[in-house]
Amino acid sequence: MTLPFWTRGDLNAFFGLGINMLVNVLVLAGLAAGVVNIPAHDVYRVILPALGVELLIGNVFYFYLARRLAMKEGRTDVAAMPYGPSVPHMFIVTFVIMLPTYLQTKDPVKAWEAGLAWAFIIGLIILAGAFVGPYLRKFTPRAALLGTLAGISITFISMRPAAQMWEAAWIALPVLTLILIGFVSGVRLPGNIPMGVVALGVGSAIAWIGGFMDGGAVSDGVEQIAIGLPSLDFGRLADGLDSISPLLATAIPLGIYNFMEAMSNVESAAAAGDKYNLRAVLLADGTGAIVGACAGCPFPPAVYIGQPGWKEAGGRVAYSLATGVVIFLLCVLGFFPLLAAVLPIPAIVPILLFIGLVIGAQSFRAVPKAYYPAVVIAMVPNVASWGVGQVDNALAAAGTSAAKVGFDNLSAAGTIYGGLNALGQGAVLVGMVLAAITVFIVDRRFLWAAGFCVFGAVLTLVGLIHSAEVHVFSNEKIALGYGFAAVTCLAFAWLKPPLRELDPLDPEDVEGAAFEGGADEYEAAPSPNGARAPEPVGV
């Protein structure tokens, strides 16, 4: 088989993913310099070059995986997994690890060292997950994996860009409209000009002509251009690891979150037709975090959740590799200060909203209709986590906190902070557990449902979910609730009701699945939970 290295669709996806990653790098550079007060010299000549190296290595590897999968299956429509800095983790390491360290020590270098140690631990946990994750994926229903992604896409990926758009809607709405026309309705421009490029150009033109941008900032950005070559710096990492104990409370659950999210992303790609090896994906993510930490970058990378979106936009094996190479060059050559001054944020963020829309829609299309409640319940913990973050940020801006105001006072004002906080801690794991329980109850497999209830109780007792830190025998009452739920499921298992069969010819079961061709494209096959569920032939 002749597999083209580059296609027109790759160009379209390259610009889309490139804009996405460009935004993320600009944001994390702003967090490091503006929040933690790490000197701009270190941000642009040490942290970003180290980030560029880890992204280059990872994207080369994912290009290899995609090409190998395409050759193995004889297909030309395989899309590589997108790979970049982990968006949730760059906010977590900034506000949970580095900022508190900076406020305590008044030393940005100490804060930086703590971030490096935290990212290194995250990498080790992900590497361990490479040997555990495939077994978890085997027994976790698809609705549970994709439902958590839907929650992340609606909250942490979509809401912030949507808010930024409406701060300058006169710039952002035309950009979003062009993206929807090109990527959702499938309209092509003459000469197959990439719609992402046109959208960014239109938004930038509106912003500059309308006086939204500051021309003086461009001159400052030009002056900051400087080459920064990455190098290993074990000294800073070792200094950070000296104070490792406080970092474990967040690193352990977030490391687990990272490899569980990678599991969901691999499942998302499989639903789009590309079945990647989960262990290889986790090894790449873990290695990238460790290499980055050793080179001076406290922001761990991750495989992104947008693979179906970029595949739908035309991306194939090379779009992610091209993005990694370009971002590496921009990081090493020091162009990000200039880019931050030239590109208006309202013209960039609509692409993030688009990715959120694609992932949220896929979570429903890729599972039978009977499992829609499981998808929704998997989303709820992430909504709670996002809501708690908004409340905390608002209170911090007012110089106070939820603890100072009092949970009872917040509840009296209509904000049930205590319940939201408990539900949102470990949101990814919580969503998977609740969705798995729901799927097994829908299928009347009550023994499996009871097993996941017990699993939820154990995770709660050790503080991996429903708790801000890992601590044995935490939240006993919540664990007791999972225990009572397990007893309830066991009682119904004792009654031995017949299993619910999913009929591949029944529109109620088939409608909404992410497969084309109608009922004749289906065969009854065992789903991850043992029930008979429609799966595409050959998968």
mmCIF file of C-alpha atoms in Angstrom, residues 153-504:
data_model
loop_
_atom_site.group_PDB
_atom_site.id
_atom_site.type_symbol
_atom_site.label_atom_id
_atom_site.label_comp_id
_atom_site.label_asym_id
_atom_site.label_seq_id
_atom_site.Cartn_x
_atom_site.Cartn_y
_atom_site.Cartn_z
ATOM 1 C CA SER A 153 -15.054 19.151 27.054
ATOM 2 C CA ILE A 154 -18.083 21.097 28.285
ATOM 3 C CA THR A 155 -16.386 22.599 31.322
ATOM 4 C CA PHE A 156 -12.598 22.894 31.238
ATOM 5 C CA ILE A 157 -12.250 23.048 27.453
ATOM 6 C CA SER A 158 -15.355 24.920 26.289
ATOM 7 C CA MET A 159 -16.411 27.314 29.047
ATOM 8 C CA ARG A 160 -13.279 29.442 29.360
ATOM 9 C CA PRO A 161 -12.953 29.982 25.577
ATOM 10 C CA ALA A 162 -16.672 30.722 25.361
ATOM 11 C CA ALA A 163 -16.348 33.365 28.069
ATOM 12 C CA GLN A 164 -13.287 34.863 26.366
ATOM 13 C CA MET A 165 -15.187 34.951 23.080
ATOM 14 C CA TRP A 166 -18.078 36.912 24.517
ATOM 15 C CA GLU A 167 -15.736 39.498 25.978
ATOM 16 C CA ALA A 168 -15.028 40.433 22.350
ATOM 17 C CA ALA A 169 -17.862 38.761 20.451
ATOM 18 C CA TRP A 170 -17.506 41.132 17.496
ATOM 19 C CA ILE A 171 -14.162 39.437 16.788
ATOM 20 C CA ALA A 172 -14.823 35.887 17.946
ATOM 21 C CA LEU A 173 -18.270 35.139 16.505
ATOM 22 C CA PRO A 174 -17.212 35.524 12.835
ATOM 23 C CA VAL A 175 -14.271 33.201 13.578
ATOM 24 C CA LEU A 176 -16.514 30.599 15.201
ATOM 25 C CA THR A 177 -18.954 30.847 12.301
ATOM 26 C CA LEU A 178 -16.185 30.162 9.773
ATOM 27 C CA ILE A 179 -14.925 27.204 11.819
ATOM 28 C CA LEU A 180 -18.406 25.695 12.021
ATOM 29 C CA ILE A 181 -18.935 26.215 8.283
ATOM 30 C CA GLY A 182 -15.640 24.551 7.438
ATOM 31 C CA PHE A 183 -15.403 21.786 10.046
ATOM 32 C CA VAL A 184 -19.057 20.963 10.804
ATOM 33 C CA SER A 185 -21.021 21.634 7.625
ATOM 34 C CA GLY A 186 -18.075 20.590 5.447
ATOM 35 C CA VAL A 187 -18.152 23.565 3.061
ATOM 36 C CA ARG A 188 -14.853 23.899 1.183
ATOM 37 C CA LEU A 189 -13.289 27.112 -0.005
ATOM 38 C CA PRO A 190 -12.049 27.528 -3.587
ATOM 39 C CA GLY A 191 -8.670 25.882 -3.987
ATOM 40 C CA ASN A 192 -9.200 23.990 -0.728
ATOM 41 C CA ILE A 193 -7.780 26.903 1.253
ATOM 42 C CA PRO A 194 -7.706 25.769 4.921
ATOM 43 C CA MET A 195 -10.690 27.217 6.738
ATOM 44 C CA GLY A 196 -8.661 27.484 9.952
ATOM 45 C CA VAL A 197 -6.223 29.881 8.284
ATOM 46 C CA VAL A 198 -9.037 31.980 6.862
ATOM 47 C CA ALA A 199 -10.823 32.100 10.220
ATOM 48 C CA LEU A 200 -7.675 33.222 12.050
ATOM 49 C CA GLY A 201 -6.911 35.785 9.343
ATOM 50 C CA VAL A 202 -10.412 37.250 9.423
ATOM 51 C CA GLY A 203 -10.444 37.465 13.233
ATOM 52 C CA SER A 204 -6.995 39.060 13.347
ATOM 53 C CA ALA A 205 -7.932 41.589 10.672
ATOM 54 C CA ILE A 206 -11.091 42.600 12.540
ATOM 55 C CA ALA A 207 -9.150 42.958 15.802
ATOM 56 C CA TRP A 208 -6.352 45.075 14.335
ATOM 57 C CA ILE A 209 -8.618 47.254 12.201
ATOM 58 C CA GLY A 210 -11.013 47.742 15.097
ATOM 59 C CA GLY A 211 -8.257 48.913 17.453
ATOM 60 C CA PHE A 212 -8.413 45.884 19.753
ATOM 61 C CA MET A 213 -4.651 45.235 19.539
ATOM 62 C CA ASP A 214 -1.705 47.297 20.806
ATOM 63 C CA GLY A 215 0.941 48.036 18.216
ATOM 64 C CA GLY A 216 3.526 48.911 20.854
ATOM 65 C CA ALA A 217 3.407 45.369 22.214
ATOM 66 C CA VAL A 218 4.674 44.101 18.855
ATOM 67 C CA SER A 219 7.922 46.054 19.231
ATOM 68 C CA ASP A 220 8.393 44.655 22.726
ATOM 69 C CA GLY A 221 7.767 41.146 21.375
ATOM 70 C CA VAL A 222 10.398 41.594 18.682
ATOM 71 C CA GLU A 223 12.958 42.693 21.273
ATOM 72 C CA GLN A 224 12.335 39.541 23.331
ATOM 73 C CA ILE A 225 13.106 37.134 20.465
ATOM 74 C CA ALA A 226 16.121 35.017 21.470
ATOM 75 C CA ILE A 227 17.298 31.459 20.857
ATOM 76 C CA GLY A 228 17.016 29.126 23.822
ATOM 77 C CA LEU A 229 18.542 25.662 23.506
ATOM 78 C CA PRO A 230 17.123 23.003 25.846
ATOM 79 C CA SER A 231 19.471 21.170 28.187
ATOM 80 C CA LEU A 232 19.137 18.777 31.092
ATOM 81 C CA ASP A 233 19.103 20.429 34.505
ATOM 82 C CA PHE A 234 18.997 17.768 37.190
ATOM 83 C CA GLY A 235 19.955 20.271 39.878
ATOM 84 C CA ARG A 236 16.621 22.107 39.928
ATOM 85 C CA LEU A 237 14.719 18.824 39.764
ATOM 86 C CA ALA A 238 16.736 17.344 42.623
ATOM 87 C CA ASP A 239 16.132 20.427 44.769
ATOM 88 C CA GLY A 240 12.405 20.099 44.136
ATOM 89 C CA LEU A 241 12.395 16.395 44.998
ATOM 90 C CA ASP A 242 13.919 17.180 48.405
ATOM 91 C CA SER A 243 10.486 18.404 49.475
ATOM 92 C CA ILE A 244 8.504 15.665 47.759
ATOM 93 C CA SER A 245 6.061 14.707 50.531
ATOM 94 C CA PRO A 246 3.561 17.588 50.175
ATOM 95 C CA LEU A 247 3.446 17.029 46.414
ATOM 96 C CA LEU A 248 2.238 13.434 46.636
ATOM 97 C CA ALA A 249 -1.217 14.465 47.861
ATOM 98 C CA THR A 250 -2.008 15.969 44.457
ATOM 99 C CA ALA A 251 0.466 14.119 42.223
ATOM 100 C CA ILE A 252 -0.907 10.631 42.931
ATOM 101 C CA PRO A 253 -4.584 11.303 42.126
ATOM 102 C CA LEU A 254 -3.712 13.614 39.227
ATOM 103 C CA GLY A 255 -1.287 11.072 37.797
ATOM 104 C CA ILE A 256 -4.091 8.524 37.932
ATOM 105 C CA TYR A 257 -6.383 11.124 36.352
ATOM 106 C CA ASN A 258 -3.868 11.588 33.534
ATOM 107 C CA PHE A 259 -3.676 7.940 32.569
ATOM 108 C CA MET A 260 -7.435 7.518 32.979
ATOM 109 C CA GLU A 261 -7.928 10.500 30.666
ATOM 110 C CA ALA A 262 -5.508 8.913 28.189
ATOM 111 C CA MET A 263 -7.631 5.757 28.368
ATOM 112 C CA SER A 264 -10.688 7.810 27.470
ATOM 113 C CA ASN A 265 -8.832 9.468 24.598
ATOM 114 C CA VAL A 266 -7.755 6.102 23.180
ATOM 115 C CA GLU A 267 -11.360 4.909 23.469
ATOM 116 C CA SER A 268 -12.479 8.092 21.702
ATOM 117 C CA ALA A 269 -10.077 7.376 18.819
ATOM 118 C CA ALA A 270 -11.290 3.773 18.682
ATOM 119 C CA ALA A 271 -14.867 5.017 18.388
ATOM 120 C CA ALA A 272 -13.697 7.087 15.415
ATOM 121 C CA GLY A 273 -12.198 3.958 13.817
ATOM 122 C CA ASP A 274 -8.530 4.106 14.913
ATOM 123 C CA LYS A 275 -7.589 1.518 17.547
ATOM 124 C CA TYR A 276 -4.307 2.529 19.175
ATOM 125 C CA ASN A 277 -2.316 0.560 21.711
ATOM 126 C CA LEU A 278 -3.079 2.111 25.105
ATOM 127 C CA ARG A 279 0.189 0.979 26.678
ATOM 128 C CA ALA A 280 2.232 2.707 23.966
ATOM 129 C CA VAL A 281 0.225 5.916 24.440
ATOM 130 C CA LEU A 282 0.765 5.923 28.211
ATOM 131 C CA LEU A 283 4.484 5.187 27.861
ATOM 132 C CA ALA A 284 4.784 8.171 25.517
ATOM 133 C CA ASP A 285 2.907 10.484 27.902
ATOM 134 C CA GLY A 286 4.898 9.389 30.950
ATOM 135 C CA THR A 287 8.238 9.642 29.166
ATOM 136 C CA GLY A 288 7.357 13.105 27.865
ATOM 137 C CA ALA A 289 6.573 14.383 31.372
ATOM 138 C CA ILE A 290 9.843 12.981 32.770
ATOM 139 C CA VAL A 291 11.983 14.337 29.925
ATOM 140 C CA GLY A 292 10.337 17.747 30.208
ATOM 141 C CA ALA A 293 10.853 17.884 33.990
ATOM 142 C CA CYS A 294 14.530 16.951 33.596
ATOM 143 C CA ALA A 295 14.946 19.727 31.010
ATOM 144 C CA GLY A 296 13.206 22.371 33.132
ATOM 145 C CA CYS A 297 9.520 22.290 32.116
ATOM 146 C CA PRO A 298 6.963 21.898 34.950
ATOM 147 C CA PHE A 299 4.054 21.443 32.529
ATOM 148 C CA PRO A 300 3.473 17.756 31.662
ATOM 149 C CA PRO A 301 2.287 16.828 28.165
ATOM 150 C CA ALA A 302 -0.661 14.613 27.308
ATOM 151 C CA VAL A 303 -2.389 13.044 24.370
ATOM 152 C CA TYR A 304 -5.268 15.364 23.502
ATOM 153 C CA ILE A 305 -8.930 14.412 23.370
ATOM 154 C CA GLY A 306 -9.639 15.924 19.950
ATOM 155 C CA GLN A 307 -8.548 13.067 17.638
ATOM 156 C CA PRO A 308 -12.051 12.520 16.155
ATOM 157 C CA GLY A 309 -12.374 16.265 15.544
ATOM 158 C CA TRP A 310 -9.074 16.516 13.701
ATOM 159 C CA LYS A 311 -9.868 13.366 11.754
ATOM 160 C CA GLU A 312 -13.201 14.892 10.771
ATOM 161 C CA ALA A 313 -11.339 18.030 9.676
ATOM 162 C CA GLY A 314 -9.204 15.873 7.337
ATOM 163 C CA GLY A 315 -6.170 15.135 9.504
ATOM 164 C CA ARG A 316 -4.270 11.931 8.777
ATOM 165 C CA VAL A 317 -0.846 10.664 9.893
ATOM 166 C CA ALA A 318 1.288 13.814 9.602
ATOM 167 C CA TYR A 319 -0.721 16.783 10.905
ATOM 168 C CA SER A 320 0.318 16.278 14.537
ATOM 169 C CA LEU A 321 3.978 15.756 13.578
ATOM 170 C CA ALA A 322 3.978 19.020 11.617
ATOM 171 C CA THR A 323 2.422 20.803 14.598
ATOM 172 C CA GLY A 324 5.065 19.399 16.959
ATOM 173 C CA VAL A 325 7.896 20.487 14.672
ATOM 174 C CA VAL A 326 6.544 24.022 14.239
ATOM 175 C CA ILE A 327 5.855 24.482 17.970
ATOM 176 C CA PHE A 328 9.364 23.175 18.756
ATOM 177 C CA LEU A 329 10.917 25.733 16.387
ATOM 178 C CA LEU A 330 8.809 28.570 17.775
ATOM 179 C CA CYS A 331 9.805 27.617 21.330
ATOM 180 C CA VAL A 332 13.523 27.288 20.587
ATOM 181 C CA LEU A 333 13.731 30.401 18.420
ATOM 182 C CA GLY A 334 11.857 32.498 20.995
ATOM 183 C CA PHE A 335 8.940 33.693 18.855
ATOM 184 C CA PHE A 336 6.201 33.351 21.444
ATOM 185 C CA PRO A 337 6.487 36.867 22.906
ATOM 186 C CA LEU A 338 5.955 38.214 19.381
ATOM 187 C CA LEU A 339 3.071 35.846 18.649
ATOM 188 C CA ALA A 340 1.363 36.880 21.878
ATOM 189 C CA ALA A 341 1.510 40.492 20.688
ATOM 190 C CA VAL A 342 0.324 39.796 17.117
ATOM 191 C CA LEU A 343 -2.482 37.242 17.462
ATOM 192 C CA PRO A 344 -5.685 38.368 19.233
ATOM 193 C CA ILE A 345 -6.978 35.848 21.769
ATOM 194 C CA PRO A 346 -10.638 36.238 20.653
ATOM 195 C CA ALA A 347 -9.584 35.094 17.181
ATOM 196 C CA ILE A 348 -7.860 31.999 18.561
ATOM 197 C CA VAL A 349 -10.091 30.548 21.290
ATOM 198 C CA PRO A 350 -13.106 29.582 19.079
ATOM 199 C CA ILE A 351 -11.123 26.537 17.926
ATOM 200 C CA LEU A 352 -11.077 25.275 21.530
ATOM 201 C CA LEU A 353 -14.841 25.665 21.725
ATOM 202 C CA PHE A 354 -15.175 23.695 18.484
ATOM 203 C CA ILE A 355 -13.133 20.804 19.894
ATOM 204 C CA GLY A 356 -15.368 20.776 22.970
ATOM 205 C CA LEU A 357 -18.433 20.542 20.737
ATOM 206 C CA VAL A 358 -17.005 17.633 18.742
ATOM 207 C CA ILE A 359 -16.020 15.587 21.780
ATOM 208 C CA GLY A 360 -19.310 16.200 23.571
ATOM 209 C CA ALA A 361 -21.280 15.133 20.499
ATOM 210 C CA GLN A 362 -19.159 12.035 19.932
ATOM 211 C CA SER A 363 -19.750 10.814 23.466
ATOM 212 C CA PHE A 364 -23.417 10.383 22.599
ATOM 213 C CA ARG A 365 -22.968 9.144 19.034
ATOM 214 C CA ALA A 366 -20.555 6.366 20.004
ATOM 215 C CA VAL A 367 -22.800 4.567 22.512
ATOM 216 C CA PRO A 368 -26.322 3.068 22.271
ATOM 217 C CA LYS A 369 -29.182 5.308 23.362
ATOM 218 C CA ALA A 370 -29.827 3.141 26.417
ATOM 219 C CA TYR A 371 -26.514 4.347 27.864
ATOM 220 C CA TYR A 372 -27.173 8.083 27.464
ATOM 221 C CA PRO A 373 -27.947 8.427 31.214
ATOM 222 C CA ALA A 374 -24.487 6.979 31.947
ATOM 223 C CA VAL A 375 -22.851 9.573 29.696
ATOM 224 C CA VAL A 376 -24.710 12.379 31.451
ATOM 225 C CA ILE A 377 -23.912 11.176 34.978
ATOM 226 C CA ALA A 378 -20.234 10.873 34.017
ATOM 227 C CA MET A 379 -20.296 14.558 33.078
ATOM 228 C CA VAL A 380 -21.712 15.778 36.390
ATOM 229 C CA PRO A 381 -18.548 15.500 38.576
ATOM 230 C CA ASN A 382 -16.549 17.586 36.092
ATOM 231 C CA VAL A 383 -19.286 20.228 36.101
ATOM 232 C CA ALA A 384 -19.066 20.252 39.908
ATOM 233 C CA SER A 385 -15.276 20.553 39.803
ATOM 234 C CA TRP A 386 -15.480 23.453 37.365
ATOM 235 C CA GLY A 387 -18.134 25.169 39.482
ATOM 236 C CA VAL A 388 -16.024 24.874 42.634
ATOM 237 C CA GLY A 389 -13.088 26.400 40.785
ATOM 238 C CA GLN A 390 -15.196 29.378 39.738
ATOM 239 C CA VAL A 391 -16.410 29.925 43.310
ATOM 240 C CA ASP A 392 -12.874 29.641 44.707
ATOM 241 C CA ASN A 393 -11.478 32.079 42.146
ATOM 242 C CA ALA A 394 -14.222 34.612 42.860
ATOM 243 C CA LEU A 395 -13.712 34.392 46.614
ATOM 244 C CA ALA A 396 -9.933 34.648 46.239
ATOM 245 C CA ALA A 397 -10.367 37.802 44.168
ATOM 246 C CA ALA A 398 -12.381 39.229 47.070
ATOM 247 C CA GLY A 399 -9.577 38.372 49.491
ATOM 248 C CA THR A 400 -11.361 35.500 51.210
ATOM 249 C CA SER A 401 -12.079 31.782 50.784
ATOM 250 C CA ALA A 402 -14.894 29.267 51.166
ATOM 251 C CA ALA A 403 -13.518 28.187 54.549
ATOM 252 C CA LYS A 404 -13.561 31.784 55.831
ATOM 253 C CA VAL A 405 -17.042 32.524 54.507
ATOM 254 C CA GLY A 406 -18.360 29.207 55.827
ATOM 255 C CA PHE A 407 -20.043 26.388 53.942
ATOM 256 C CA ASP A 408 -23.343 27.036 55.742
ATOM 257 C CA ASN A 409 -23.359 30.680 54.692
ATOM 258 C CA LEU A 410 -22.620 29.711 51.087
ATOM 259 C CA SER A 411 -25.399 27.126 51.201
ATOM 260 C CA ALA A 412 -27.824 29.710 52.563
ATOM 261 C CA ALA A 413 -26.944 31.895 49.564
ATOM 262 C CA GLY A 414 -27.808 29.060 47.172
ATOM 263 C CA THR A 415 -24.301 27.648 46.586
ATOM 264 C CA ILE A 416 -24.013 24.108 47.971
ATOM 265 C CA TYR A 417 -20.250 24.343 48.152
ATOM 266 C CA GLY A 418 -19.590 21.353 50.391
ATOM 267 C CA GLY A 419 -21.441 18.909 48.157
ATOM 268 C CA LEU A 420 -19.976 20.352 44.959
ATOM 269 C CA ASN A 421 -16.472 20.179 46.394
ATOM 270 C CA ALA A 422 -16.853 16.550 47.508
ATOM 271 C CA LEU A 423 -18.374 15.519 44.169
ATOM 272 C CA GLY A 424 -15.746 17.339 42.116
ATOM 273 C CA GLN A 425 -12.641 15.978 43.845
ATOM 274 C CA GLY A 426 -11.175 13.323 41.549
ATOM 275 C CA ALA A 427 -13.858 14.157 38.989
ATOM 276 C CA VAL A 428 -12.560 11.886 36.221
ATOM 277 C CA LEU A 429 -12.470 8.806 38.448
ATOM 278 C CA VAL A 430 -15.800 9.705 40.058
ATOM 279 C CA GLY A 431 -17.456 10.079 36.660
ATOM 280 C CA MET A 432 -16.124 6.739 35.448
ATOM 281 C CA VAL A 433 -17.290 4.911 38.565
ATOM 282 C CA LEU A 434 -20.797 6.439 38.515
ATOM 283 C CA ALA A 435 -21.195 5.864 34.777
ATOM 284 C CA ALA A 436 -20.006 2.251 35.016
ATOM 285 C CA ILE A 437 -22.512 1.597 37.803
ATOM 286 C CA THR A 438 -25.244 3.144 35.653
ATOM 287 C CA VAL A 439 -24.340 1.059 32.577
ATOM 288 C CA PHE A 440 -24.404 -2.195 34.528
ATOM 289 C CA ILE A 441 -27.720 -1.276 36.136
ATOM 290 C CA VAL A 442 -29.184 -0.480 32.710
ATOM 291 C CA ASP A 443 -28.075 -3.936 31.541
ATOM 292 C CA ARG A 444 -29.342 -5.508 34.811
ATOM 293 C CA ARG A 445 -25.893 -6.897 35.566
ATOM 294 C CA PHE A 446 -26.184 -6.070 39.239
ATOM 295 C CA LEU A 447 -23.132 -8.043 40.402
ATOM 296 C CA TRP A 448 -20.911 -5.892 38.193
ATOM 297 C CA ALA A 449 -22.708 -2.779 39.419
ATOM 298 C CA ALA A 450 -22.088 -3.861 43.021
ATOM 299 C CA GLY A 451 -18.417 -4.427 42.199
ATOM 300 C CA PHE A 452 -18.020 -0.872 40.931
ATOM 301 C CA CYS A 453 -19.855 0.416 44.016
ATOM 302 C CA VAL A 454 -17.272 -1.352 46.183
ATOM 303 C CA PHE A 455 -14.512 0.054 43.960
ATOM 304 C CA GLY A 456 -15.899 3.547 44.529
ATOM 305 C CA ALA A 457 -15.985 2.952 48.299
ATOM 306 C CA VAL A 458 -12.325 1.857 48.312
ATOM 307 C CA LEU A 459 -11.218 4.853 46.228
ATOM 308 C CA THR A 460 -13.097 7.122 48.622
ATOM 309 C CA LEU A 461 -11.576 5.591 51.750
ATOM 310 C CA VAL A 462 -8.013 6.168 50.520
ATOM 311 C CA GLY A 463 -8.806 9.710 49.359
ATOM 312 C CA LEU A 464 -8.374 9.216 45.607
ATOM 313 C CA ILE A 465 -11.902 10.545 45.008
ATOM 314 C CA HIS A 466 -14.154 12.919 46.969
ATOM 315 C CA SER A 467 -11.105 14.246 48.848
ATOM 316 C CA ALA A 468 -8.580 17.029 48.343
ATOM 317 C CA GLU A 469 -5.672 14.819 49.440
ATOM 318 C CA VAL A 470 -4.707 11.168 49.686
ATOM 319 C CA HIS A 471 -5.517 10.097 53.230
ATOM 320 C CA VAL A 472 -6.560 6.703 54.568
ATOM 321 C CA PHE A 473 -10.073 6.491 56.054
ATOM 322 C CA SER A 474 -11.208 9.813 54.651
ATOM 323 C CA ASN A 475 -14.877 10.562 53.934
ATOM 324 C CA GLU A 476 -16.211 7.444 55.634
ATOM 325 C CA LYS A 477 -19.828 8.558 55.171
ATOM 326 C CA ILE A 478 -19.453 8.855 51.403
ATOM 327 C CA ALA A 479 -17.772 5.445 51.341
ATOM 328 C CA LEU A 480 -20.682 4.106 53.385
ATOM 329 C CA GLY A 481 -23.049 5.455 50.734
ATOM 330 C CA TYR A 482 -21.219 3.448 48.072
ATOM 331 C CA GLY A 483 -21.432 0.443 50.400
ATOM 332 C CA PHE A 484 -25.208 0.751 50.786
ATOM 333 C CA ALA A 485 -25.492 1.104 47.003
ATOM 334 C CA ALA A 486 -23.507 -2.139 46.634
ATOM 335 C CA VAL A 487 -25.865 -3.927 49.034
ATOM 336 C CA THR A 488 -28.842 -2.672 47.026
ATOM 337 C CA CYS A 489 -27.347 -3.999 43.789
ATOM 338 C CA LEU A 490 -26.569 -7.346 45.439
ATOM 339 C CA ALA A 491 -30.176 -7.631 46.560
ATOM 340 C CA PHE A 492 -31.378 -7.243 42.977
ATOM 341 C CA ALA A 493 -28.691 -9.650 41.765
ATOM 342 C CA TRP A 494 -30.148 -12.219 44.151
ATOM 343 C CA LEU A 495 -33.513 -11.800 42.411
ATOM 344 C CA LYS A 496 -31.790 -12.768 39.108
ATOM 345 C CA PRO A 497 -33.753 -10.609 36.641
ATOM 346 C CA PRO A 498 -33.131 -11.418 32.947
ATOM 347 C CA LEU A 499 -30.360 -9.461 31.239
ATOM 348 C CA ARG A 500 -31.494 -6.636 28.996
ATOM 349 C CA GLU A 501 -30.589 -7.454 25.401
ATOM 350 C CA LEU A 502 -29.537 -4.728 22.983
ATOM 351 C CA ASP A 503 -31.134 -5.475 19.646
ATOM 352 C CA PRO A 504 -28.965 -4.261 16.730
#
